[in-house]
Structure formats: structure tokens, C-alpha cells
Short mmCIF file of C-alpha atoms in Angstrom, two decimals:
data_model
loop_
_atom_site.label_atom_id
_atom_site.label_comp_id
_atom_site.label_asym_id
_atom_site.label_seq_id
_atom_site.Cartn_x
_atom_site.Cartn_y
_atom_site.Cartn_z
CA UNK A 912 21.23 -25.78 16.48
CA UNK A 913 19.27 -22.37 16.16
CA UNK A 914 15.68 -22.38 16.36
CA UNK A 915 15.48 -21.38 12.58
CA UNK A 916 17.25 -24.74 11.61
CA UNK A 917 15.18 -27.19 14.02
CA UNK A 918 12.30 -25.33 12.48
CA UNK A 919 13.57 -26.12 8.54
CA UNK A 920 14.37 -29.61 9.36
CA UNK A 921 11.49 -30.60 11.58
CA UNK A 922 9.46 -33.57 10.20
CA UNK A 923 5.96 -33.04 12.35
CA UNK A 924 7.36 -34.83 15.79
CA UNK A 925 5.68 -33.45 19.03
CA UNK A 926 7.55 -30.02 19.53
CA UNK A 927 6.51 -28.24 23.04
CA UNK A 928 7.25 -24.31 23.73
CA UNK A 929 6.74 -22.55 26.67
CA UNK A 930 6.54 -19.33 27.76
CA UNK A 931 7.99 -18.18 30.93
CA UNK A 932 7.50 -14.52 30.27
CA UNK A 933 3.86 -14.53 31.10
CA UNK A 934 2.04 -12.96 33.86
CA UNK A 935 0.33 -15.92 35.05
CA UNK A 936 2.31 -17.68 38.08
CA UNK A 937 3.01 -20.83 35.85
CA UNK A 938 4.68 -20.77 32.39
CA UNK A 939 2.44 -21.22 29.37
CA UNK A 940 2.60 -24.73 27.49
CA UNK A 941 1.78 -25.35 23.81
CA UNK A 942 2.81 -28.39 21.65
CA UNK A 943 1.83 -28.86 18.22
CA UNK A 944 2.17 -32.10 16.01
CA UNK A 945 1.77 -32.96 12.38
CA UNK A 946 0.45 -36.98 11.75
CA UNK A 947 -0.25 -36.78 7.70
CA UNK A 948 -2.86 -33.41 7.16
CA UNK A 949 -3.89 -32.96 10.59
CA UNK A 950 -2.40 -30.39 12.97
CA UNK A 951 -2.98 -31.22 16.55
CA UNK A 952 -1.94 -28.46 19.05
CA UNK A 953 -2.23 -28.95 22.86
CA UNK A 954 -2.20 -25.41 25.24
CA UNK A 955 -2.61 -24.29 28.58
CA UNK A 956 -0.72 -23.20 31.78
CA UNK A 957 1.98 -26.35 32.79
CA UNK A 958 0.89 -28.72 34.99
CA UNK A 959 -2.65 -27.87 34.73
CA UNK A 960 -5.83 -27.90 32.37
CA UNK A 961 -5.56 -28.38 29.02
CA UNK A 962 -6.96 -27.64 25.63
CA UNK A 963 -6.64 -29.44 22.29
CA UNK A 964 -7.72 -28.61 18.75
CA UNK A 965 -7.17 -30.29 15.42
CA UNK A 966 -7.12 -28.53 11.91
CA UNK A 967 -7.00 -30.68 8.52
CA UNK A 968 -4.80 -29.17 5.84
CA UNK A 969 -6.20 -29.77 2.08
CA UNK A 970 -3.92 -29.70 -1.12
CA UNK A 971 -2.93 -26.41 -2.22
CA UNK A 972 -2.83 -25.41 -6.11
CA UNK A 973 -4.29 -28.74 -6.73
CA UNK A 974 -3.91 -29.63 -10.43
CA UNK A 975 -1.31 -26.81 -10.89
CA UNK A 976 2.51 -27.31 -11.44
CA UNK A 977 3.08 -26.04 -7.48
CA UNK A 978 0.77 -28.35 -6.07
CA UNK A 979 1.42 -28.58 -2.57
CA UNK A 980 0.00 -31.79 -1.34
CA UNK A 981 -1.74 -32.22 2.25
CA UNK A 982 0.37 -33.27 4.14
CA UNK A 983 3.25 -30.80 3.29
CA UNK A 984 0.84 -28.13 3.50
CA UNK A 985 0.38 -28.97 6.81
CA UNK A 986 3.43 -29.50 7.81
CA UNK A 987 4.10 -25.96 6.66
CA UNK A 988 1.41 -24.23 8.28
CA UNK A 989 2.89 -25.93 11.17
CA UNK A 990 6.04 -24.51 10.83
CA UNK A 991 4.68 -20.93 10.58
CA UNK A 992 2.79 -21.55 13.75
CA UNK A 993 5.86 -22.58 15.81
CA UNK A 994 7.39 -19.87 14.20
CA UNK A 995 4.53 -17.36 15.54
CA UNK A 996 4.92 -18.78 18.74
CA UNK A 997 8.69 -18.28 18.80
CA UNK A 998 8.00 -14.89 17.77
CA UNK A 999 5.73 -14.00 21.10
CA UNK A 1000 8.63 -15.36 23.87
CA UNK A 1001 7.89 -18.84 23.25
CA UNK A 1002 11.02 -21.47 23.43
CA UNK A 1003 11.48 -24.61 22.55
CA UNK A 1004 11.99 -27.11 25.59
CA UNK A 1005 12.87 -31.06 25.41
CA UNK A 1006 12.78 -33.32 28.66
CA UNK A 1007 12.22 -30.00 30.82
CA UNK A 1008 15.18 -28.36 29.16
CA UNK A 1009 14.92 -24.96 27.47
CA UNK A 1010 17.17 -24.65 23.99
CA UNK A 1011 16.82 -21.58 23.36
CA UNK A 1012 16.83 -18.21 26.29
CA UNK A 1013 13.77 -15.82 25.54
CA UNK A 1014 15.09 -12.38 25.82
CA UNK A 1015 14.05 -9.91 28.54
CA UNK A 1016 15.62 -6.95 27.94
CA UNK A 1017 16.36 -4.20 25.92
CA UNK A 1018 19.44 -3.33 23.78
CA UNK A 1019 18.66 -0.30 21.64
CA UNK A 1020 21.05 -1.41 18.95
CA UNK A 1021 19.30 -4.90 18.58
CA UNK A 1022 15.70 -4.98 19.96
CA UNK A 1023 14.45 -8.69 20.95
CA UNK A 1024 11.57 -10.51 18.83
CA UNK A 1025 9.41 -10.97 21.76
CA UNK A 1026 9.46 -7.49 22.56
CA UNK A 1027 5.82 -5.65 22.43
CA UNK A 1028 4.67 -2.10 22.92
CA UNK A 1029 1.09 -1.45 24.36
CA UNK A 1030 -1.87 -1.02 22.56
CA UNK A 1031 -5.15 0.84 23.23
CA UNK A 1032 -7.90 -1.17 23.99
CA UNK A 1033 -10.41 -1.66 21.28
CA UNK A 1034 -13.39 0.06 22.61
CA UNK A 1035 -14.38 2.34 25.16
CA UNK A 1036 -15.12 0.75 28.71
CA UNK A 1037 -16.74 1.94 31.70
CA UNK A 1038 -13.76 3.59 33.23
CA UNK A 1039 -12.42 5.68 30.27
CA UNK A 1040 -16.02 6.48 29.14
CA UNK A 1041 -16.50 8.23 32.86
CA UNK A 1042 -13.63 10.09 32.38
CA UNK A 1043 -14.57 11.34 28.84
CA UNK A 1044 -18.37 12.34 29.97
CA UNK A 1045 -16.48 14.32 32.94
CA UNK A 1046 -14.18 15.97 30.70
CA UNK A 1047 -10.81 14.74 31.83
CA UNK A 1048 -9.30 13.12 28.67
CA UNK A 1049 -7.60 13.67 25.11
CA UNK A 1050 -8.73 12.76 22.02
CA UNK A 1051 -5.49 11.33 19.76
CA UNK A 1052 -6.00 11.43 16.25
CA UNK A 1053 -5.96 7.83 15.24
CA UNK A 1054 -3.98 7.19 12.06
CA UNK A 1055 -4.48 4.95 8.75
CA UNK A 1056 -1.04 3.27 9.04
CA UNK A 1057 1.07 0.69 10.14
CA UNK A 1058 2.44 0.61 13.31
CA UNK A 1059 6.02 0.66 13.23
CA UNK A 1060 8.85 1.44 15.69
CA UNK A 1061 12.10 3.42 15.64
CA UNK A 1062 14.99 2.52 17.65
CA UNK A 1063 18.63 4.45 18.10
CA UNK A 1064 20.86 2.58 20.38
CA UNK A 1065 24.99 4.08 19.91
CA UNK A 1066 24.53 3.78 16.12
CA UNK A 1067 21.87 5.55 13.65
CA UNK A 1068 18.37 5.06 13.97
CA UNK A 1069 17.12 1.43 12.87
CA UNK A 1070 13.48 0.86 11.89
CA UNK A 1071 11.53 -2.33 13.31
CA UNK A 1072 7.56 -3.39 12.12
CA UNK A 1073 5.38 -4.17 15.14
CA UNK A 1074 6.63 -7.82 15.28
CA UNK A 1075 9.66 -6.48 15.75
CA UNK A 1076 11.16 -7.50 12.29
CA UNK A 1077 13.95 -5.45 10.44
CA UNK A 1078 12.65 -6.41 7.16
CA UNK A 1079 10.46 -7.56 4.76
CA UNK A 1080 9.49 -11.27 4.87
CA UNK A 1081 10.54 -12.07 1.35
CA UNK A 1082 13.78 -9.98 1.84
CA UNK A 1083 15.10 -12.34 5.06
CA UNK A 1084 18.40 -13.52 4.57
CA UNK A 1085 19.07 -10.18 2.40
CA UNK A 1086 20.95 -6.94 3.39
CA UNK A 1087 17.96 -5.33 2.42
CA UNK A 1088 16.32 -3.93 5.76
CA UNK A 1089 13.49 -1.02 6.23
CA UNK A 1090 15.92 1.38 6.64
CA UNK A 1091 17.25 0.88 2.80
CA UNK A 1092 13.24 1.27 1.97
CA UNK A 1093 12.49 4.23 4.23
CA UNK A 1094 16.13 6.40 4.54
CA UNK A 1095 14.27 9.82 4.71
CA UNK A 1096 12.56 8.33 7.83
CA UNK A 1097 15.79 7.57 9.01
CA UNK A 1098 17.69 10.67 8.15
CA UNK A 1099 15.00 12.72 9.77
CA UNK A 1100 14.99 10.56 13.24
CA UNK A 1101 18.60 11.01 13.29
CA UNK A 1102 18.54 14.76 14.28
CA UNK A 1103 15.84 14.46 16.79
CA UNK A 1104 16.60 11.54 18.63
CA UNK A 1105 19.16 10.88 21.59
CA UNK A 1106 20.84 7.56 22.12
CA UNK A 1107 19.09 4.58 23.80
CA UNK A 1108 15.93 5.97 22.77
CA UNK A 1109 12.57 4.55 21.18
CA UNK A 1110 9.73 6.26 18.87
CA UNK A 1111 6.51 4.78 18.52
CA UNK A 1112 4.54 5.34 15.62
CA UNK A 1113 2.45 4.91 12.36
CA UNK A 1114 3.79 4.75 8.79
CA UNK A 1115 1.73 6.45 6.42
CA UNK A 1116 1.35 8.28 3.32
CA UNK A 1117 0.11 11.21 4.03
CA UNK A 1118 -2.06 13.53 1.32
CA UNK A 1119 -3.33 16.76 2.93
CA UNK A 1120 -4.48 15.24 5.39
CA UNK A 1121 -6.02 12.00 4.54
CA UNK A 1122 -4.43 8.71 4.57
CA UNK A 1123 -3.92 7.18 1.68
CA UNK A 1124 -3.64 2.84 3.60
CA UNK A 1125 -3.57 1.35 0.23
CA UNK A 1126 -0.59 3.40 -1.00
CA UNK A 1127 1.22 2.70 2.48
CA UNK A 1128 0.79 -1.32 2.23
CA UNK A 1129 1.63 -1.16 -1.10
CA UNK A 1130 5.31 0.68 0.24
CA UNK A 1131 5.51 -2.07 2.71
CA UNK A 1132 4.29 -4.83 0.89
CA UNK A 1133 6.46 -4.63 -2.34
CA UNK A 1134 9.88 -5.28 -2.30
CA UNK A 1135 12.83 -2.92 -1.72
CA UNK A 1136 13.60 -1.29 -4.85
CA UNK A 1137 9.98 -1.84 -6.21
CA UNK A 1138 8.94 0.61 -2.81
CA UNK A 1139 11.94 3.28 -3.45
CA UNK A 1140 10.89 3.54 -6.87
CA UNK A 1141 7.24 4.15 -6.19
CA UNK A 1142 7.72 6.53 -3.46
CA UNK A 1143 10.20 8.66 -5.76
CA UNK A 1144 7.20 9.05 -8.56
CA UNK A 1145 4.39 9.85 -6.42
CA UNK A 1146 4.87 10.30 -2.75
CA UNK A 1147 7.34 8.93 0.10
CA UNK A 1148 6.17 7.81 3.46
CA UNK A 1149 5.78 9.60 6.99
CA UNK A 1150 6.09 8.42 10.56
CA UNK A 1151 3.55 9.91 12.57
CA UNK A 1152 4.85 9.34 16.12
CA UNK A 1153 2.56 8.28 18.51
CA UNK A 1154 4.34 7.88 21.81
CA UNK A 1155 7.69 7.89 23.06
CA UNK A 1156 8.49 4.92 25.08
CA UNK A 1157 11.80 5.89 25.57
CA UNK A 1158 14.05 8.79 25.56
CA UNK A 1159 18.12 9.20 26.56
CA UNK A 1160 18.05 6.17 28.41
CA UNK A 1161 15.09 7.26 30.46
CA UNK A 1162 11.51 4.59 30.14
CA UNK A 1163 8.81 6.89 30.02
CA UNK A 1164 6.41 4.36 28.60
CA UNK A 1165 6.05 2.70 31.98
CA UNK A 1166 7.16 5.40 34.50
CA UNK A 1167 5.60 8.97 33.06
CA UNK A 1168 2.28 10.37 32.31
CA UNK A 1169 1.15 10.36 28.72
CA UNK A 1170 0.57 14.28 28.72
CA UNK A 1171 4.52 14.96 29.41
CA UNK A 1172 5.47 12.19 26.72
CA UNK A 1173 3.10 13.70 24.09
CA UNK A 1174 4.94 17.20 25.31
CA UNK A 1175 8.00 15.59 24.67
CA UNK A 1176 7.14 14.78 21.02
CA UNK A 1177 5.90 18.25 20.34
CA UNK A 1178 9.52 20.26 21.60
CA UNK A 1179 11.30 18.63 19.06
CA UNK A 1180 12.08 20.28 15.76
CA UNK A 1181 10.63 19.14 12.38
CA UNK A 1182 12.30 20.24 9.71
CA UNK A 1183 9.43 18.68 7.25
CA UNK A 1184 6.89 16.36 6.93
CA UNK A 1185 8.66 13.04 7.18
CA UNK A 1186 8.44 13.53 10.67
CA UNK A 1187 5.34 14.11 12.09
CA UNK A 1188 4.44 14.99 15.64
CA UNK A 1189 1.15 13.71 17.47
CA UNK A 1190 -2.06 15.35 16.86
CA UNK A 1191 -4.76 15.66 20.16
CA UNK A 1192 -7.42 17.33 21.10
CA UNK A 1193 -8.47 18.28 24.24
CA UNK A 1194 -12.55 18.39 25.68
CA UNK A 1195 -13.03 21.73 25.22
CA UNK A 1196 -12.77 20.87 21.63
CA UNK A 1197 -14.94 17.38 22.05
CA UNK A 1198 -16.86 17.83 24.68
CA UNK A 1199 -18.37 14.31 24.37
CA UNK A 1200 -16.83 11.57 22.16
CA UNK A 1201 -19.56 11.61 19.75
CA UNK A 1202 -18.28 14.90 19.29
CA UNK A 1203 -15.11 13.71 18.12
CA UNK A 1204 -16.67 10.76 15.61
CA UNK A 1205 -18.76 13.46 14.10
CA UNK A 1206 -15.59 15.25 13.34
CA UNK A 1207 -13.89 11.74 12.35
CA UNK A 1208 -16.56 10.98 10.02
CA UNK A 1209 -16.59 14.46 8.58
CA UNK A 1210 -12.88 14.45 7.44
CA UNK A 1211 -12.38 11.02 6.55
CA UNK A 1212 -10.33 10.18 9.53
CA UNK A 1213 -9.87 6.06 11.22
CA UNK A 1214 -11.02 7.67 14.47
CA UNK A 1215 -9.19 8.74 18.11
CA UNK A 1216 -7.83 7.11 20.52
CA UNK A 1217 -9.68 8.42 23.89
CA UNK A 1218 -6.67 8.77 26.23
CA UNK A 1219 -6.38 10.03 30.13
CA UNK A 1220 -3.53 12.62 30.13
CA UNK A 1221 -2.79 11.70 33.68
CA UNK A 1222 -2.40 7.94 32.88
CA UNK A 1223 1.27 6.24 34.37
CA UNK A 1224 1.01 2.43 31.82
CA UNK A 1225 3.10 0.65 34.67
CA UNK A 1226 3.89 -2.74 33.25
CA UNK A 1227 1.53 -2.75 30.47
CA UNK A 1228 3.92 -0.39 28.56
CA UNK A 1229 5.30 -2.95 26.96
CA UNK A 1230 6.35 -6.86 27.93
CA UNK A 1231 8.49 -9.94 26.55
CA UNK A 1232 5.45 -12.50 25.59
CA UNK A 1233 5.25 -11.17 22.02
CA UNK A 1234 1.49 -10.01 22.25
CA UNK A 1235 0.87 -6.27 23.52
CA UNK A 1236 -1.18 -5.29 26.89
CA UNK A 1237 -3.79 -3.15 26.65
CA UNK A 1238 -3.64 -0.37 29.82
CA UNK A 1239 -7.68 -0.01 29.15
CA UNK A 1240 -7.98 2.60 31.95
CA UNK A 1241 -5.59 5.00 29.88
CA UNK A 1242 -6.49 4.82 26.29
CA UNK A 1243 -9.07 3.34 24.07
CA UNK A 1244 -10.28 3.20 20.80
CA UNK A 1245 -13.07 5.50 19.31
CA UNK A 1246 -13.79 4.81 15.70
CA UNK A 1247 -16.81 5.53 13.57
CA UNK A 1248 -18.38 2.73 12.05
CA UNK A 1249 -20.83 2.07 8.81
CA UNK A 1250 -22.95 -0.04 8.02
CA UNK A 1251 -24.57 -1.14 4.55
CA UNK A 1252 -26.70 -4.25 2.90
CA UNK A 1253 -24.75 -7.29 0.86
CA UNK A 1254 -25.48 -10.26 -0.46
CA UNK A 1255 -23.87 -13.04 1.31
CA UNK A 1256 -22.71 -16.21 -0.78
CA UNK A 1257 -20.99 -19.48 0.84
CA UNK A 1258 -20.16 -22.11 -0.91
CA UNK A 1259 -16.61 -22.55 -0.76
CA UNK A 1260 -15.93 -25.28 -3.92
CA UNK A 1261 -17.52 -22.71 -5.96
CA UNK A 1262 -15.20 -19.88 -5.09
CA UNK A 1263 -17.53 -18.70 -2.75
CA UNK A 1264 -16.28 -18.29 0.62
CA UNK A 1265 -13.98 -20.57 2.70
CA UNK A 1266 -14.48 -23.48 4.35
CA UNK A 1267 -12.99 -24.19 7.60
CA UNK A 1268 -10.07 -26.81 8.19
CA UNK A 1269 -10.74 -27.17 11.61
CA UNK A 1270 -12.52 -30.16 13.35
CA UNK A 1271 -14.29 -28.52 16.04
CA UNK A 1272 -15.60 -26.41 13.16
CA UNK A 1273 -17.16 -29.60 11.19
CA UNK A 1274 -15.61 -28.01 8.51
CA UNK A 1275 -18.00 -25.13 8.51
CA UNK A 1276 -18.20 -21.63 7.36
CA UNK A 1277 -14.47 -20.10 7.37
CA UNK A 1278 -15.68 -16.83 5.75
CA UNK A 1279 -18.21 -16.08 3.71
CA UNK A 1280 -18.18 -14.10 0.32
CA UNK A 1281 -19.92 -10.34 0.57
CA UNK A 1282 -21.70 -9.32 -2.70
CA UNK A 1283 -23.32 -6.20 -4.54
CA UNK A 1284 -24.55 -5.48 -8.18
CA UNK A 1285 -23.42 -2.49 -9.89
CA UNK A 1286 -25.67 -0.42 -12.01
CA UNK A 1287 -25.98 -3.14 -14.63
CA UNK A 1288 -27.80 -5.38 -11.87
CA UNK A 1289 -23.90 -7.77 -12.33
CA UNK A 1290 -22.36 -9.09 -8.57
CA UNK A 1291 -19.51 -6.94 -7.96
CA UNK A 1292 -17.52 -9.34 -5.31
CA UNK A 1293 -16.47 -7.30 -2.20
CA UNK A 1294 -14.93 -9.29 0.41
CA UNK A 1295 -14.69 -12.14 2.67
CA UNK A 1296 -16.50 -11.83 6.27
CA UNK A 1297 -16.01 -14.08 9.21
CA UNK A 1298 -16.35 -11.93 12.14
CA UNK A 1299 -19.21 -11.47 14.20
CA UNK A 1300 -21.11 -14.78 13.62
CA UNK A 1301 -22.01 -17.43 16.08
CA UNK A 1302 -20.47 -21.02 16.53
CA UNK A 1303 -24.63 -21.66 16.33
CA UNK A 1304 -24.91 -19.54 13.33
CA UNK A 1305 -22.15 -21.22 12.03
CA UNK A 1306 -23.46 -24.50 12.64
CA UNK A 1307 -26.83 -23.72 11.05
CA UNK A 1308 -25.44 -22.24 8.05
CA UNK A 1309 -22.73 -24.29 7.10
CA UNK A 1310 -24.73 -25.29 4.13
CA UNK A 1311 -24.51 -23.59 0.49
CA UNK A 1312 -28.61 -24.50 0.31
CA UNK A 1313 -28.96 -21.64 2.97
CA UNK A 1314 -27.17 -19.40 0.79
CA UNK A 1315 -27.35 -16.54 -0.37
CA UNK A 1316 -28.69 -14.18 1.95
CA UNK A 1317 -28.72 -10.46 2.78
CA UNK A 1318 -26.52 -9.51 5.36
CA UNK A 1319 -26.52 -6.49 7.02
CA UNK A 1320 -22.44 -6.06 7.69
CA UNK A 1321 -20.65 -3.51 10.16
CA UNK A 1322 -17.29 -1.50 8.75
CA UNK A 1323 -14.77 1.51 9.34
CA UNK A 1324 -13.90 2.07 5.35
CA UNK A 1325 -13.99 0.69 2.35
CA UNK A 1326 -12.20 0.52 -1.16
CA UNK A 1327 -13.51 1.33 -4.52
CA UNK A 1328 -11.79 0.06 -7.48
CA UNK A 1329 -13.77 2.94 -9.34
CA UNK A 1330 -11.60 5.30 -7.38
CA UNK A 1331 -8.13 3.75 -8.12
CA UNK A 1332 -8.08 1.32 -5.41
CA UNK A 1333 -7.21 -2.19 -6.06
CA UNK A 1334 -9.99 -3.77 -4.29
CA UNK A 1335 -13.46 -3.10 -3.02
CA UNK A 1336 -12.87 -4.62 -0.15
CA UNK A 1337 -14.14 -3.83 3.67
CA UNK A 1338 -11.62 -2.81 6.89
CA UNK A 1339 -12.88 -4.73 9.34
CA UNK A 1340 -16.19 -5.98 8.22
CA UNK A 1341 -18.24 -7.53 11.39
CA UNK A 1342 -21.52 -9.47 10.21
CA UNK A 1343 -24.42 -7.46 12.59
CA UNK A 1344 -27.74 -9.09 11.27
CA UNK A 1345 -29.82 -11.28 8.45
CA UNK A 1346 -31.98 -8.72 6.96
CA UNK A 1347 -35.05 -11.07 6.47
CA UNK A 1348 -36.65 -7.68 4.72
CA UNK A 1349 -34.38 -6.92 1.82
CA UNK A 1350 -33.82 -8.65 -1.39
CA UNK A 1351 -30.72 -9.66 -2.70
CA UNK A 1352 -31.92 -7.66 -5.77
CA UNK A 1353 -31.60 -4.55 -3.79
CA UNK A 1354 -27.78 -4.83 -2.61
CA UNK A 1355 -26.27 -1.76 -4.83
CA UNK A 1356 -22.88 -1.07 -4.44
CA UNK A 1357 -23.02 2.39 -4.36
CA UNK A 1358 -20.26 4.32 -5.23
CA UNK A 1359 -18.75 7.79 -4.17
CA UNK A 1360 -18.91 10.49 -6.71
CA UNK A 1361 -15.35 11.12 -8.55
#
């Protein structure tokens, strides 16, 4: 029986997956159970210490003709869990004995689930911030995408998302793959790359230089046809490569230093913009990195990613566990940030907020809703916020009574519906500070001019 069908049929029995792909010595453990709502999930290295953590599930749609109640909810959270697991090199084991083999390598025609490509680490550190003050790094120009990878084994060119999927969720069991939704992406890899190659990269939608993220999830969130159609009336996506991990056969990601791959990328031949090739800077143009976020800031750009030309990934290239490495010695993010004023609103069985499901949470703050008023002194809701607060924090404000309050909240961008977008939401909104000196009167949502 596949892992897809234990999965569908599983009634909330102990399940236990481990991971042998990991770099610890021992194989990773994690079990998960379903008794009625609650979710109990045991993890840790096998054979050794521990951990355990229960989550109640709570009727979904309650009162509505798809009412889910608790206990399948749960159940089906479950599922997607396990099925998250499976994804990151996790198998399935009973009495000792694996069912399923995790994969561990590649085959260009068919890439593994578990398969992951690096990432940059998420801020500077020590080491990368020396080389940058001395001179000896690149600044990559970090783009408003998603990360998606291209792969051309002995046939054409087959597009993958991050996890390593080959098409949309909603589309499974479909002949409906990226490749239908993105063919000029395709067509164009086809005459630049060699067999048993691999493209990393960034799908965007691209408009004179500024990144349009809403239009590009829309692409990838929308189903097939719905995405060909709106790409035809207004504008199709790009692939800005980022890296080549591999090339003819040859890995590069592990083996060769970034400046020769990034070389690589700029020898071949674009015949347009579907294609396009990595765009760095070099200290002579930012001769600090604030250098670069003043430019970043200035032209509406995510950011850079700071990277040492002369950096060799090793195994943090890539791996088999699902999650990517982070070679934080090479490359590293550098994004401006904002900041502004909102009012902060929790109580979650007014629509305010979430609540946490989670028992070492006391059922606590989950999120908590971010406010402004508009001109007319009206709340205009932004978004949720959960990062950046405390487990004390947490504890002490887990009470609507406390609420609301003026937060002072940390971001990289933000929507305006006023400008066409669909939300007003926050990317990446980190909670910095209560501003004890502000009224919730003076939280206005200030908006760009047209």
C-alpha cells in the first residue's frame, strides 16, 4: 500500500516516521496520534530524549452546511502533518520496519519529494558581515517571487515549486502540471539548457522593473486555465534564475564557486524576457550594505542577498530531509525593513485574532488582528501578527480585557487595496514594541499617492 493510501484510510492510530536522511548520527523520530480533537505528536532523535505536544482541533464552519466537526478536523490536520513530514524524507516505519525507501538521489527526469536546494540565511552574521565591511562580496538582487525550480533530464524541461511538486494542489490527480500553466517558461529553458541539468530560480511578474508578488500568487494560486487566461490579458510570468545547481551532468551547487555559476548564467543567450539572468552588484558599487538597502528602498526592491563570490556550498547545496541548509558563511539576506503604528485587537470569538489550539499555549494568543482608521476615523483591518511576541507576553495578554493596544509592528511591504491590491495586508509583519505613548486614535493608515 502507497503512503498516499495508508494516509486516506488512516483512522488516528499511533503512526511513527523517521528520518534517516539527517545529519545527526541517529535517525529522527516523530509519531503523531489522533484520540477524538486532540493531536498528540512525540519527536526527537531515536533512542534518546523526547518531546511531546498536544493541539485541540475545534469545529470548523460550525453552523454551516460543511461543518466539519472536531474530531474530523483533527484527524485531517493530522493527515496534512504526516503528509508534511513525508514530504521532508520522512517514512513510515512499523515494528522497526521501513514501508516506504526515502529517495537519495537525483534523476533529472523525475526529481524526489525530499529533495531541497539551499537557502540564504536570513540575516547577516558575523562572518559574512566581515567580509562585506572588507569589501569581498556581491550583492544579488533579491527578487519578489516564488522560488521555483527547473529540471531537464533526456526529455524537455519540467518545472517543480520549492516542495518539489509538479503541480498545483487542487490540480493532483490531473494532467494538468506547471508546465501546461507556464509553457513560455518552458519553451525558453529548452534552448538554453543541456541535459541532466537544474535552474534555480524565482517566478515573477515582472513590470519595468518592479515586482508585481500579488499578480505572481495570483498565476500560481488559481487554477490552470484560470492562470493562462490571465497571463494572456495582462502579462505572463518570468523566471529569474538565481543559481545553477547543475549543468550537463556536472553539480556545481556543491563543488564550484558561486562567481563561476553566476558566470555561467550570464553566457547563455536570452532571446527575451521570459528568461532572465541574475542581477549582482559588486562593492565598488555598495561599498557597505547600507549602501545597497538605500538603493533597495529607493527602487522598491525585496532587498539582496549578500553573497561571497569565492564561496564552495559543500553539502549544504542541497540534501534529502525535505528542509533546505543554509551555507551562512556564503550568502545572507539583506532586506530593508519598515516600521509603522497599529492598533492591535485580540479577541478571537469576535473575529478578532486567533486563538491558539495548542495546550502548552493555554489556548492563548494565535495571532492577533492589526488595525488602522482611514480618513473617516473607520478601522481599516490589516492583518494578522504572531511573530515576534513572547511565550510571557503571550501569557500576559491572552486576555481580550488587555486589548486593544498600539503596537508598534516591523515589515518589508505592504498592500493597499486603494492601489488595486486585494488586501492591505503586511509581508512579514514582526511585533517590535507596545507603544505606551500613542493612542489608538492616532493609527492612520496612510496611503501612497496614486
Amino acid at each position: 500500500m502507497t503512503f498516499e493510501d495508508r494516509n486516506l484510510n488512516w483512522n488516528g492510530n499511533t503512526r511513527e516516521f523517521r528520518q534517516i536522511n539527517s545529519r545527526s548520527t541517529a535517525p529522527r523520530v516523530w509519531r503523531v496520534t489522533v484520540v477524538n480533537n486532540i493531536i498528540t505528536t512525540v519527536w526527537g532523535q531515536l533512542g534518546g530524549a523526547e518531546q511531546v505536544a498536544q493541539e485541540v482541533s475545534e469545529a470548523i464552519n460550525k453552523g454551516k452546511s460543511n461543518e466539519k466537526t472536531p474530531e474530523v478536523a483533527a484527524l485531517e490536520k493530522a493527515k496534512r502533518m504526516a503528509l508534511l513530514k513525508y514530504r521532508e524524507g520522512y517514512r513510515e516505519y512499523v515494528n522497526g520496519t521501513a514501508l516506504d525507501v526515502a529517495e537519495s538521489t537525483i534523476d533529472f527526469d523525475d526529481l524526489p519529494n525530499n529533495l531541497c536546494f539551499y537557502k540564504p540565511d536570513n540575516s547577516m552574521g558575523a562572518g559574512i558581515t566581515k567580509k562585506a565591511e572588507a569589501g569581498n562580496v556581491l550583492y544579488s538582487r533579491k527578487r519578489n517571487g516564488l522560488a521555483f525550480v527547473i529540471t531537464r533530464g533526456k526529455r524537455h524541461p519540467l518545472i517543480y515549486s520549492r516542495r518539489m511538486m509538479r503541480q498545483h494542489d487542487d490540480e493532483v490527480g490531473t494532467s494538468l502540471t506547471w508546465n501546461d500553466r507556464f509553457p513560455q517558461i518552458v519553451e525558453a529553458a529548452s534552448k538554453v539548457m543541456p541535459q541532466n541539468s537544474i535552474m534555480l530560480g524565482e517566478l515573477v511578474v515582472d513590470r519595468k522593473g518592479y515586482d508585481d508578488f500579488a499578480a505572481i500568487q495570483s498565476l500560481t494560486k488559481s487554477l490552470t486555465l484560470e492562470s493562462l487566461t490571465r497571463q494572456k490579458q495582462d502579462k505572463p510570468a518570468s523566471f529569474y534564475i538565481w543559481d545553477i545547481a547543475f549543468w550537463d551532468g556536472q553539480d556545481l551547487v556543491t563543488k564550484s564557486p558561486v562567481m563561476s555559476r553566476y558566470s555561467l548564467i550570464h553566457e547563455l543567450e536570452f532571446s527575451d524576457e521570459t528568461l532572465i539572468p541574475v542581477q549582482f552588484f559588486d562593492s565598488s558599487i555598495f561599498p557597505v550594505p547600507q549602501a545597497a538597502l538605500t538603493i533597495a528602498k529607493h527602487n522598491k526592491w525585496e532587498g539582496f542577498v549578500v553573497i561571497d563570490p569565492e564561496g564552495v556550498y559543500g553539502d549544504k547545496g542541497y540534501n534529502f530531509k525535505g528542509k533546505p541548509d543554509r551555507p551562512a558563511a556564503f550568502c545572507a539576506k539583506l532586506k530593508p525593513s519598515f516600521e509603522d503604528d497599529f492598533i492591535a485587537i485580540w479577541d478571537p470569538e469576535a473575529g478578532h485574532g486567533e486563538r491558539s489550539t495548542k495546550k502548552s499555549n493555554d489556548r492563548g494568543i494565535k495571532s492577533v488582528a492589526l488595525y488602522q482608521r482611514d480618513s473617516e476615523g473607520e478601522l481599516v483591518y490589516i492583518c494578522n501578527v504572531s511573530s515576534g511576541l513572547s511565550k510571557e507576553q503571550i501569557r500576559e495578554w491572552s486576555d481580550p480585557k488587555k486589548f486593544p493596544m498600539v503596537w508598534k509592528v516591523e515589515y518589508t511591504e505592504r498592500f493597499f487595496k486603494s492601489q488595486g491590491d486585494d488586501t492591505n495586508a503586511l509581508i512579514f509583519p514582526r511585533f517590535v514594541e507596545v507603544r505606551t505613548d500613542k493612542k489608538v486614535e492616532e493609527c492612520i493608515l496612510q496611503e501612497p499617492a496614486s
